[in-house]
Short mmCIF file of C-alpha atoms in Angstrom, two decimals:
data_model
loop_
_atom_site.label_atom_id
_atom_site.label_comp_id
_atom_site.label_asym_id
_atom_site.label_seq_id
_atom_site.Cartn_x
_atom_site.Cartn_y
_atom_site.Cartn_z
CA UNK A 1 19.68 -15.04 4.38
CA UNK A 2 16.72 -14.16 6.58
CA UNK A 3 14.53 -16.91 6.85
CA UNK A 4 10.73 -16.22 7.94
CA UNK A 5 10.15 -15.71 11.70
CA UNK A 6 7.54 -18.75 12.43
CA UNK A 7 8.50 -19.03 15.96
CA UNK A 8 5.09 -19.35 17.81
CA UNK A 9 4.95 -17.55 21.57
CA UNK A 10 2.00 -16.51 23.99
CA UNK A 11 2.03 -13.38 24.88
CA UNK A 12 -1.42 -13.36 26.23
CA UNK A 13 -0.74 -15.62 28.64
CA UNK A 14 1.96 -14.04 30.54
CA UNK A 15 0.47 -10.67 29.80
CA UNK A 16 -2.94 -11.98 31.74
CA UNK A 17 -6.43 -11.73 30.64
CA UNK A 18 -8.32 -13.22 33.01
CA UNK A 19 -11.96 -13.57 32.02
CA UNK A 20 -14.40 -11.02 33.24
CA UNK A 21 -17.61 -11.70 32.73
CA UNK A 22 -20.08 -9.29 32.10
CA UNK A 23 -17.95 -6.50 30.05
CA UNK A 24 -19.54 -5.59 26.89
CA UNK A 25 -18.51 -3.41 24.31
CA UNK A 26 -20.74 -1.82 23.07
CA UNK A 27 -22.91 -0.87 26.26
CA UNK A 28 -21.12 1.64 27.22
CA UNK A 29 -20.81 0.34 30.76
CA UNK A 30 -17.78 1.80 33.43
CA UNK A 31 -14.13 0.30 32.54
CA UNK A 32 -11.14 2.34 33.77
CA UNK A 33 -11.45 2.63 37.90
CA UNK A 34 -15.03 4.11 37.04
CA UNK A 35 -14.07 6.32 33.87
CA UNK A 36 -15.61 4.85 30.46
CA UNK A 37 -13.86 2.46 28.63
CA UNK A 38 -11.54 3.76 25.88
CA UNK A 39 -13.33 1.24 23.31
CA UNK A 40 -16.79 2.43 24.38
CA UNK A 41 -15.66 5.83 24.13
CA UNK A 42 -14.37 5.82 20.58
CA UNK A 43 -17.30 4.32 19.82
CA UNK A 44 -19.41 6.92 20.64
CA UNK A 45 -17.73 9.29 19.53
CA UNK A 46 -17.96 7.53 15.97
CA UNK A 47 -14.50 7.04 15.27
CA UNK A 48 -14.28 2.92 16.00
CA UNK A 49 -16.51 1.55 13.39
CA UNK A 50 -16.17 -2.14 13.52
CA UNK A 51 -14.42 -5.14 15.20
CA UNK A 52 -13.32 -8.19 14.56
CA UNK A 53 -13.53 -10.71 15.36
CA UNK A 54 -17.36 -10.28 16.54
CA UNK A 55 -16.90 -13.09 19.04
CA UNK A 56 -13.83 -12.00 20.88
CA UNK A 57 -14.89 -8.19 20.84
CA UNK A 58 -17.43 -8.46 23.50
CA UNK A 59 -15.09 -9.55 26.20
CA UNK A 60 -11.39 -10.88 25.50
CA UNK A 61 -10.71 -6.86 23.60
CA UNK A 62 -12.37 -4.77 26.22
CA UNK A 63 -10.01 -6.32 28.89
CA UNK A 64 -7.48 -5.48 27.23
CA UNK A 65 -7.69 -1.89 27.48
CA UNK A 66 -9.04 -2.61 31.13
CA UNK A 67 -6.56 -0.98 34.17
CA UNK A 68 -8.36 -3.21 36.01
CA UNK A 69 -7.33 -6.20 34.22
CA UNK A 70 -3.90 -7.28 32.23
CA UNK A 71 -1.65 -6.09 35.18
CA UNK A 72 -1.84 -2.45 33.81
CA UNK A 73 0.59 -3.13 30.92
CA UNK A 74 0.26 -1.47 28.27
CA UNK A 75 -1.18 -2.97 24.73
CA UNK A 76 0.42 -2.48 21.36
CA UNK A 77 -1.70 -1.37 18.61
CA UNK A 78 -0.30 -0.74 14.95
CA UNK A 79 -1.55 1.00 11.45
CA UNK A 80 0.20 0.94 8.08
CA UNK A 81 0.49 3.54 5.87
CA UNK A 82 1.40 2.64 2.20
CA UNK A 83 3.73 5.27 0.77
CA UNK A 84 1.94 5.08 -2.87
CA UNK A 85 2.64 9.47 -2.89
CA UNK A 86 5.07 11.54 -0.19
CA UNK A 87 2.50 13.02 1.54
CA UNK A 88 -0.51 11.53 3.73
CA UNK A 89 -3.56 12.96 3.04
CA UNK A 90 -6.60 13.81 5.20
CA UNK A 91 -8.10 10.29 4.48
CA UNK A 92 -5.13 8.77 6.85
CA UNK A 93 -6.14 11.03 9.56
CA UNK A 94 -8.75 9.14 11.31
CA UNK A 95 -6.73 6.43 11.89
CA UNK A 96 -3.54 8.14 12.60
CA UNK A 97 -6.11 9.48 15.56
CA UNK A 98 -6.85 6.38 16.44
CA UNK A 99 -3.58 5.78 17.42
CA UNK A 100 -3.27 9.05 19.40
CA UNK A 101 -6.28 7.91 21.22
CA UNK A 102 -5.03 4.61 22.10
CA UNK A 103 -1.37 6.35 23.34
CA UNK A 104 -3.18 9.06 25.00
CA UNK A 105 -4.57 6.51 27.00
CA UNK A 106 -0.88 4.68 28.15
CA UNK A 107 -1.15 2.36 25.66
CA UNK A 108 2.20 1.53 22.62
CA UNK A 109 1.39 2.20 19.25
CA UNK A 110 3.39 1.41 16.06
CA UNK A 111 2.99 3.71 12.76
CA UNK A 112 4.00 1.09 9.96
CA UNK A 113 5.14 2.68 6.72
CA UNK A 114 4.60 -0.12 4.04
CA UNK A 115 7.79 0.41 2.13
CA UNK A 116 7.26 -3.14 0.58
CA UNK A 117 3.69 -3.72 0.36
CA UNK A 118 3.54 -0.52 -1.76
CA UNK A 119 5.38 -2.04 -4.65
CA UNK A 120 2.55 -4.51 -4.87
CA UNK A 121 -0.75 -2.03 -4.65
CA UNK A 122 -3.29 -2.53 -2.06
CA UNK A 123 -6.80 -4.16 -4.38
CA UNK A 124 -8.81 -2.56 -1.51
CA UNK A 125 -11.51 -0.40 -2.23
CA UNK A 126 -9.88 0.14 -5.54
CA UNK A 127 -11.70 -0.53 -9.29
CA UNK A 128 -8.50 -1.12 -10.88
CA UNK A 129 -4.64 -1.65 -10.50
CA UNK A 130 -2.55 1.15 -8.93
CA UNK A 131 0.13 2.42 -11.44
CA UNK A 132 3.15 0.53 -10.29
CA UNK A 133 5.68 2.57 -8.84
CA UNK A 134 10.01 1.67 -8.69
CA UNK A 135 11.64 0.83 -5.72
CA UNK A 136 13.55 4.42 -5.55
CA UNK A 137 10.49 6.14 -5.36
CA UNK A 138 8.56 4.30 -2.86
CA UNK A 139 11.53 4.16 -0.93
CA UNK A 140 11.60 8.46 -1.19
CA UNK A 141 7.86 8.45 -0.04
CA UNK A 142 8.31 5.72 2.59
CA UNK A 143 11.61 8.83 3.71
CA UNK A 144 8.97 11.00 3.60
CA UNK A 145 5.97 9.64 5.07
CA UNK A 146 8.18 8.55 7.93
CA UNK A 147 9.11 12.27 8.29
CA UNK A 148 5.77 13.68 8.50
CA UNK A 149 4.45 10.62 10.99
CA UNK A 150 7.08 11.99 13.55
CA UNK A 151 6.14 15.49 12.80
CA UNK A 152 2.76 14.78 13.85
CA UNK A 153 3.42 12.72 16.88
CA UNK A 154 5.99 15.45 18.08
CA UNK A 155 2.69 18.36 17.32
CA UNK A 156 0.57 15.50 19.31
CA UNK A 157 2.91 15.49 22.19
CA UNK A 158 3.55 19.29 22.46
CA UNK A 159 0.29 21.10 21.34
CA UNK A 160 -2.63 18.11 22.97
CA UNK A 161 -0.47 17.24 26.48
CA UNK A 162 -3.52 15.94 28.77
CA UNK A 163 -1.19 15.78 31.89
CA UNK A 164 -1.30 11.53 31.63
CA UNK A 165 1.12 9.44 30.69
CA UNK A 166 1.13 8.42 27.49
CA UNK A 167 2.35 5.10 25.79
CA UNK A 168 4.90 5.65 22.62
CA UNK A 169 4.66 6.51 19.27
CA UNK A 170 6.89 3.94 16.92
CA UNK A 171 7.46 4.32 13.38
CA UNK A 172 8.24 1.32 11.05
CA UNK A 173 9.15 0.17 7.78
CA UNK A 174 8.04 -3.06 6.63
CA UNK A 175 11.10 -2.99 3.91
CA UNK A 176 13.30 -4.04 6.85
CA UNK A 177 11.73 -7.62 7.42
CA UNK A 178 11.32 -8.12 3.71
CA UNK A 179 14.42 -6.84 1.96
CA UNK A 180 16.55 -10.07 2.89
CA UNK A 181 13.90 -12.56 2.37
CA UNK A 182 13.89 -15.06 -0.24
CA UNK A 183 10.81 -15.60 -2.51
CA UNK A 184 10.60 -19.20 -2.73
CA UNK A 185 11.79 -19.62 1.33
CA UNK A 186 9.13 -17.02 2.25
CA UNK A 187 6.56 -18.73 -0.01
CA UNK A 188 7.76 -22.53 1.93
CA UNK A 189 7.77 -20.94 4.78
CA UNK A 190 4.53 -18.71 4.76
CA UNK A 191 2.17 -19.68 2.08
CA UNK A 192 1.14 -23.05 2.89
CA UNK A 193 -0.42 -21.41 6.07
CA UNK A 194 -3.19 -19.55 3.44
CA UNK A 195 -6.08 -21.24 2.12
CA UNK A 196 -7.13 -20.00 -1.79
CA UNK A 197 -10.42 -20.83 -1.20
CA UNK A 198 -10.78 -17.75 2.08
CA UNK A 199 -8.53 -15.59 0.05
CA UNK A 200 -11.01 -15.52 -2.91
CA UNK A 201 -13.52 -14.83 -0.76
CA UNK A 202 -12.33 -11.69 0.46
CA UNK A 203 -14.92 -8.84 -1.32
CA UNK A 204 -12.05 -6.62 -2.37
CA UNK A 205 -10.83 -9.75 -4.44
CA UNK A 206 -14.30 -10.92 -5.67
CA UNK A 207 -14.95 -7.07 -7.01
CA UNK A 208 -11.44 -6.95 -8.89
CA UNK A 209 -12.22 -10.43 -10.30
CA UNK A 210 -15.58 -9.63 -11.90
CA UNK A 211 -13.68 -6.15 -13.14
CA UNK A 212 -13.23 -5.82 -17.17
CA UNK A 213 -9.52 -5.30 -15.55
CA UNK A 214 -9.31 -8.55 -13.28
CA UNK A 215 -6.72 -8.50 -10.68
CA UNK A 216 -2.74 -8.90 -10.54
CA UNK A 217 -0.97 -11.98 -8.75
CA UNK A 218 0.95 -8.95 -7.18
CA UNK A 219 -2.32 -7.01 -5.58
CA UNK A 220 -3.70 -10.81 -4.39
CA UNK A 221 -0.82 -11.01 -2.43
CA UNK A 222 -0.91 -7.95 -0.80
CA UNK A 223 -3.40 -9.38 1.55
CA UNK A 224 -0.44 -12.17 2.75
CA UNK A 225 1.77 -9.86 3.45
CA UNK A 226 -0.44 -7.66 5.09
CA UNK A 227 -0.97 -10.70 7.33
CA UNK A 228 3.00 -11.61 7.86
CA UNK A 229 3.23 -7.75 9.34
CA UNK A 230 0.77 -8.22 11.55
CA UNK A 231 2.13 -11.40 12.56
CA UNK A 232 6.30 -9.88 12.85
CA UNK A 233 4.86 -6.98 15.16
CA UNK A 234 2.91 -9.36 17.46
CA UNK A 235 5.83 -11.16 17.53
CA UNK A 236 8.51 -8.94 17.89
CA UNK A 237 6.28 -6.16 19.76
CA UNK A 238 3.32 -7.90 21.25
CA UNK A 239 1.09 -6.05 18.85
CA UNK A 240 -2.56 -7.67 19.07
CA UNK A 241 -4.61 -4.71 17.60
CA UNK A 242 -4.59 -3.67 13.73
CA UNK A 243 -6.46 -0.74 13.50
CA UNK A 244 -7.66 0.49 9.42
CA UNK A 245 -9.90 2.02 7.46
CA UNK A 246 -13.18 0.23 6.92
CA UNK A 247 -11.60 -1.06 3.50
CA UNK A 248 -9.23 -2.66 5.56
CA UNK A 249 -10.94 -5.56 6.86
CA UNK A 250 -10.31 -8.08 4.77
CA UNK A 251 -6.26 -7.59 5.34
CA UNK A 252 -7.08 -7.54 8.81
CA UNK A 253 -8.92 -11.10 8.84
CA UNK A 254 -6.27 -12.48 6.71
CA UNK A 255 -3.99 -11.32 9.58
CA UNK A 256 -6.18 -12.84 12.34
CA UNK A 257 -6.45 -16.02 10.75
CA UNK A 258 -2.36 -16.56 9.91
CA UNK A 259 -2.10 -15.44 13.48
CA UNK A 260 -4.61 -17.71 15.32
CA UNK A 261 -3.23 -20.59 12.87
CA UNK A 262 0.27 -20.73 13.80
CA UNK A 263 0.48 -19.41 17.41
CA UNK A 264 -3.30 -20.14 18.58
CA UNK A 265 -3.64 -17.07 19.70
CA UNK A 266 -6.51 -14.59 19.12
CA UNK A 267 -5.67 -11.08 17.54
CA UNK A 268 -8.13 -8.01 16.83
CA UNK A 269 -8.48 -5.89 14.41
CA UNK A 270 -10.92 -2.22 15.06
CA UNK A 271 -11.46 0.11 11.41
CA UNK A 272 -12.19 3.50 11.82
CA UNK A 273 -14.96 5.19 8.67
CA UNK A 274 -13.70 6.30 5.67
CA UNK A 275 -13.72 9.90 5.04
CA UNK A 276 -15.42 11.15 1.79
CA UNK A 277 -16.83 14.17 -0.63
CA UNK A 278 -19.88 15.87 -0.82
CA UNK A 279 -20.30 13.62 -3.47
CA UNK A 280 -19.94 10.22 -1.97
CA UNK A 281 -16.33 9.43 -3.37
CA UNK A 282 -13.49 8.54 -1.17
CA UNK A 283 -10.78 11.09 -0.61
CA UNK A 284 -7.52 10.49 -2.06
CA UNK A 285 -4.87 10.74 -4.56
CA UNK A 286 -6.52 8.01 -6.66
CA UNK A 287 -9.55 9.95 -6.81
CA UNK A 288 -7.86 13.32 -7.07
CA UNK A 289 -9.22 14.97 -4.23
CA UNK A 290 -6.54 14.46 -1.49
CA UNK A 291 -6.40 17.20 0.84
CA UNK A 292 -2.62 16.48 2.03
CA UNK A 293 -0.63 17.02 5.30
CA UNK A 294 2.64 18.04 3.26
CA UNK A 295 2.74 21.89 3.20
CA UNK A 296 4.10 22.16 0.34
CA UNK A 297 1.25 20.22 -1.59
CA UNK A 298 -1.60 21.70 0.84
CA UNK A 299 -0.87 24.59 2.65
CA UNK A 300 -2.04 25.07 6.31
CA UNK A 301 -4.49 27.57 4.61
CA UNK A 302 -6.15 25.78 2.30
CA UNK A 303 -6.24 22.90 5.07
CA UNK A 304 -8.04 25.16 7.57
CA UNK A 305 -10.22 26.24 5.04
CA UNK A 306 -11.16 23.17 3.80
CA UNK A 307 -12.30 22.16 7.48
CA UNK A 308 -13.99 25.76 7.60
CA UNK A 309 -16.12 25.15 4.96
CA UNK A 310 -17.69 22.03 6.05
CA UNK A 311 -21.41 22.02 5.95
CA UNK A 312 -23.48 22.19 9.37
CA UNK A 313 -24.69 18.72 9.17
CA UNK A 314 -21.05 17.43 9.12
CA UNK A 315 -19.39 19.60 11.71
CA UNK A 316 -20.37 18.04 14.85
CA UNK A 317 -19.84 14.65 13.23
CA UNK A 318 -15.92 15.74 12.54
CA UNK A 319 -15.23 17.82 15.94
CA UNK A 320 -16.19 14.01 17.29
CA UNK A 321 -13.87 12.45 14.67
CA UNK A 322 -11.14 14.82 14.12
CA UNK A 323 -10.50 16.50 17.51
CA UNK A 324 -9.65 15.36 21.21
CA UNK A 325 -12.13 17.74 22.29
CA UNK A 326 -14.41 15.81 24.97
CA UNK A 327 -17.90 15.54 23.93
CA UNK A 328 -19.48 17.58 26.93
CA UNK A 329 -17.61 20.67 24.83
CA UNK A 330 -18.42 19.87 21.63
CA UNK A 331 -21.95 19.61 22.65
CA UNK A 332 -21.57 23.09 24.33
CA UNK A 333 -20.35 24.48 20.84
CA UNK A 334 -22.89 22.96 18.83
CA UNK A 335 -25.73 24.61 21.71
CA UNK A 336 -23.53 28.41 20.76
CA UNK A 337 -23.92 27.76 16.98
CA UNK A 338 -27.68 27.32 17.38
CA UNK A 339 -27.58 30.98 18.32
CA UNK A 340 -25.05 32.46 16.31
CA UNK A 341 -25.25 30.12 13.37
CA UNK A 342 -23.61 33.16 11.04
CA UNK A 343 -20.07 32.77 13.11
CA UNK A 344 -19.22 29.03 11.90
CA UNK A 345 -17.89 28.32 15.70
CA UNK A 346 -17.69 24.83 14.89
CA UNK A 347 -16.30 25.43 11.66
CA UNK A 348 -13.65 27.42 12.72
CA UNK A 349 -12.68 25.32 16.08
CA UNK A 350 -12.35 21.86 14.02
CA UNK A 351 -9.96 23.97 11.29
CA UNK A 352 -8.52 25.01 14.15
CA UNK A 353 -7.44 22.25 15.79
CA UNK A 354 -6.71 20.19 13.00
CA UNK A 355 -4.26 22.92 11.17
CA UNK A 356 -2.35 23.07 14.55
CA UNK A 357 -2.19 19.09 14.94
CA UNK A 358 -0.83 18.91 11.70
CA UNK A 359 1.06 21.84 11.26
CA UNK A 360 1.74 22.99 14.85
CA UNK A 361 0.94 26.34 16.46
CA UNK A 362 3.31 28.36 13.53
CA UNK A 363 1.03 26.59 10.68
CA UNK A 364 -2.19 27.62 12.97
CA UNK A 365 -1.18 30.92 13.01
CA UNK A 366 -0.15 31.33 9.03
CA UNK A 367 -3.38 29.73 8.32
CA UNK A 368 -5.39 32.81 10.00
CA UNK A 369 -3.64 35.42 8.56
CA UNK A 370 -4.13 34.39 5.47
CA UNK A 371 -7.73 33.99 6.46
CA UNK A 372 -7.69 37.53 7.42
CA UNK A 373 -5.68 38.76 4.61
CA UNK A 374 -7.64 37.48 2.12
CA UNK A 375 -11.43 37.27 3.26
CA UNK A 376 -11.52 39.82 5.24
CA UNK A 377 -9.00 42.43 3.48
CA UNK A 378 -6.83 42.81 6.17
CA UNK A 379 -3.74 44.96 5.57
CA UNK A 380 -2.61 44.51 8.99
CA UNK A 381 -2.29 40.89 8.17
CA UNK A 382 -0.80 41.53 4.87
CA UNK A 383 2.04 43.39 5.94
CA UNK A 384 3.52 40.50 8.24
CA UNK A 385 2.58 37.78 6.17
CA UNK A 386 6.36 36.22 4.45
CA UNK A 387 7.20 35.64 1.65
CA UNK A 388 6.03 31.75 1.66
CA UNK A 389 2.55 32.52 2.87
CA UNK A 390 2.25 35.13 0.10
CA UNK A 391 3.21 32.84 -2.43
CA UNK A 392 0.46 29.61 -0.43
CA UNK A 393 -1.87 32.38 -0.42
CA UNK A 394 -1.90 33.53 -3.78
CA UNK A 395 -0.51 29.98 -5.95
CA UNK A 396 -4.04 29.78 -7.83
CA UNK A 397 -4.13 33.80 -8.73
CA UNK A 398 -3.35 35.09 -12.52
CA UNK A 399 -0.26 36.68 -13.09
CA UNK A 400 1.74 39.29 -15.40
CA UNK A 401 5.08 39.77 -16.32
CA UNK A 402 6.07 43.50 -17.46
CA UNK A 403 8.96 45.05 -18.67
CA UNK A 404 8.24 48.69 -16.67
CA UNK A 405 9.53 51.89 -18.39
CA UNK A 406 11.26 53.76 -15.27
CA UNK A 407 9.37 56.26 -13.70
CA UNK A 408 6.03 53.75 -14.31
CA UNK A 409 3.10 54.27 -11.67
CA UNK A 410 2.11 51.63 -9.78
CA UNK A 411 -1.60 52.35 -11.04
CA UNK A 412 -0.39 52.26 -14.77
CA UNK A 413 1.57 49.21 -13.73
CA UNK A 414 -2.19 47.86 -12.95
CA UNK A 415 -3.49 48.90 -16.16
CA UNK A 416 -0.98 46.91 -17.89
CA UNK A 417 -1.30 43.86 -15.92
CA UNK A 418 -5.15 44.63 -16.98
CA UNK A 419 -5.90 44.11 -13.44
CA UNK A 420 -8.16 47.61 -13.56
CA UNK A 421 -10.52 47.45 -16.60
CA UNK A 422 -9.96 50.56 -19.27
CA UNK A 423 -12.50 53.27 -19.34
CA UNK A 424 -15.66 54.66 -17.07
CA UNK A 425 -15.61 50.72 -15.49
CA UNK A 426 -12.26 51.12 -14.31
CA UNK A 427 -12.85 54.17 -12.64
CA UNK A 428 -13.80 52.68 -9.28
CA UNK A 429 -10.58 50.48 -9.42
CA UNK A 430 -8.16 53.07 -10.04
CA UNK A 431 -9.20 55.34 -7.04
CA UNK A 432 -9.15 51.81 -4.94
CA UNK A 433 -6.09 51.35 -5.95
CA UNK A 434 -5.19 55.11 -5.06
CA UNK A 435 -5.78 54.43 -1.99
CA UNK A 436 -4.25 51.12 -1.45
CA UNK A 437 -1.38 52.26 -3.26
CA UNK A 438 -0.83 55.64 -0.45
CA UNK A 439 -1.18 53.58 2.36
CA UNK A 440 1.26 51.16 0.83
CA UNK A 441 3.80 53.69 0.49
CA UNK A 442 3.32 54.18 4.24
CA UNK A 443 2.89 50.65 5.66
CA UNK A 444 4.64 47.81 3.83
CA UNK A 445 8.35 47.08 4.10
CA UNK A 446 8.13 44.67 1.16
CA UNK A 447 7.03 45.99 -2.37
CA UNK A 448 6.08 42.22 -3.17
CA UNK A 449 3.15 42.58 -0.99
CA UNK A 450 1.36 45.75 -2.74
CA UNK A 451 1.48 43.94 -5.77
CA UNK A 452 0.34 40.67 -4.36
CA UNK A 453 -2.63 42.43 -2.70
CA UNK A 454 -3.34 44.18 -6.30
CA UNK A 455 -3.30 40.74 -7.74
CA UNK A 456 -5.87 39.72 -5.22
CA UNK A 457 -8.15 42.49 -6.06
CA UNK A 458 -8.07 41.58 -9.52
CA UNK A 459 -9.64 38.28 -8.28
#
């Protein structure tokens, strides 16, 4: 039986933070041999929203992620990601950026799949319980969430190179600390460390308590054991940074305090904003409006043109957020799209850079010929598009199935499928189709794509 690790060390002390006076976070001021502070620089960029705790943030963190300071050794910053579906979705990004950031800049940084905490159901952010899901399925999303985190980091590493070197890129799954534990030894061991009265207080628990719903035992525990992860990396790994969405910071000051109680030591925890609709409402499977990172549930299409069709009052916001572009460029490509407003430049870098983070350069490319197949009735792109991209492209379009009489036209085949409308009105489709259907014979190797490019005119 594995008993809980309680074992209390000090890794700041041997790691060094001497006190430096002067170093504030938020102005912006020179950190990094004269460069600006990593912190300072995710913060203007807008992707570090808030940190806690607000007294150690203006000094103790900063030196941290000081060369100057701390010996040069690099920090260890971690994330979790629940696996409540098999995909992530384009609401994890942010914070799966944050970690690129932080490796990009030498630092260690731990993905943590929650492959136990998602049996419970995180309360945060959330107006009612999460439909509880059995241990073989989370442990097939936790399979496949750990899949697609080293799919990104291996895009990360070969597409976004900076010629620095960069700190590494862990994944995790909490299931392996608690699968041996004991309830009532954890509970001994853990729980009296917890006071009721600060775990009420958290918001996410007040707004599930005053819900017609209420809230679980199981989701007001998530919060503990959110804390005892933070606790086993820092630990184990010397992790001192829990970065999250903004809904996250209650976990994270359960974590700080479980932390700072048994080991005295002080812990910090940055959230990045949440990402949501035109409508206000967060994006996500609960709300039915995930964008994913799985192909097979969003292809790289619809994810670059999802990113494409972000309004101008968003875009510069999101090349800050969602790209490593440095500002100096983005600022240059908002300047262009002042004159040419009609080309989307912004629009089309950002889905440009995100497709090819998250599905590589092959994805990138896919997702523009579709682009140009479809919008801009390319046959050209048709032709070499395979047979999965026709089948991404077109997923949403109407469909027939015929029994043909041999010797059937492709043009009566059209008629049929009531893809060209009888009479005078069809007129102009059937001599389109004429045409399409002669330089078909000509140009495409597969018969598959004629008809999916019919299908697309009948949209």
């Amino acid at each position: 039986m594995a008993a809980p690790m309680l074992r209390c060390t000090s890794w700041v002390r041997w790691c060094g933070t001497p006190g430096l006076s002067g170093v504030l976070l938020l102005g912006l001021r020179a950190a990094h041999s004269g460069a600006q502070g990593l912190l300072a620089a995710q913060k203007a960029r807008g992707l570090f929203k808030e940190f806690f705790p607000d007294r150690g943030t203006k000094i103790e963190l900063p030196e941290l992620f000081d060369r100057r300071t701390a010996g040069h050794l690099p920090q260890t910053i971690y994330c979790g990601f629940d696996p409540t579906a098999d995909s992530l979705h384009v609401g994890h990004l942010l914070t799966l950026l944050g970690l690129f950031h932080f490796q990009r800049a030498g630092h260690n940084v731990i993905a943590l799949v929650g492959g136990a905490t998602a049996r419970l159901g995180d309360p945060s952010g959330r107006t009612k319980e999460r439909e509880a899901l059995d241990a073989e399925c989370v442990q097939s999303n936790a399979r496949a969430l750990r899949r697609e985190l080293e799919t990104l980091a291996a895009h990360h590493q070969q597409l976004f190179t900076n010629g620095r070197t960069w700190g590494s890129f862990t994944v995790l799954d909490n299931s392996s600390w608690y699968q041996q534990q004991h309830l009532v030894d954890f509970l001994a061991a853990v729980g009296g460390h917890f006071r009721m009265g600060t775990l009420l207080s958290r918001q996410s628990v007040q707004t599930r308590l005053k819900s017609p719903e209420g809230m679980s035992l199981a989701e007001f525990l998530y919060q503990v054991l959110q804390a005892y992860d933070f606790y086993y990396l820092f630990q184990r790994y010397g992790c001192r940074v829990q970065l999250g969405g903004s809904d996250q910071l209650g976990n994270i000051m359960s974590g700080y305090e479980f932390i700072h109680k048994l080991t005295g030591e002080d812990v910090f925890g940055i959230t990045v904003p949440l990402i949501t609709s035109t409508t206000g409402a967060k994006l996500g499977k609960s709300a039915g409006n995930a964008v994913w990172l799985n192909r097979d549930k969003t292809s790289p299409f619809e994810l670059y043109q999802f990113f494409v069709r972000q309004q101008d009052d968003s875009v510069e916001r999101y090349l800050k957020l969602f790209t490593f572009l440095p500002l100096p460029e983005i600022d240059h490509i908002m300047q262009q799209h002042v004159k040419e407003p009609e080309k989307r430049g912004p629009q089309k870098r950002l889905a440009a850079e995100v497709t090819k983070l998250v599905h590589g350069q092959e994805g990138l490319d896919s997702a523009k010929r579709c682009t140009q197949a479809l919008y801009h009735s390319s046959i050209d792109a048709l032709e070499v598009m395979s047979d999965q991209e026709l089948k991404e492209l077109f997923k949403e379009a109407s469909f027939s199935e015929l029994v043909l009489d041999p010797g059937t036209s492709v043009l009566d085949t059209c008629r049929k499928a009531n893809a060209i409308p009888d009479g005078p009105r069809g007129q102009p489709f059937s001599q389109k189709t004429s045409h399409y259907f002669n330089y078909g014979i000509m140009k495409f190797r597969k018969p598959q794509q004629f008809l999916y490019m019919m299908e697309e005119r009948k949209m």
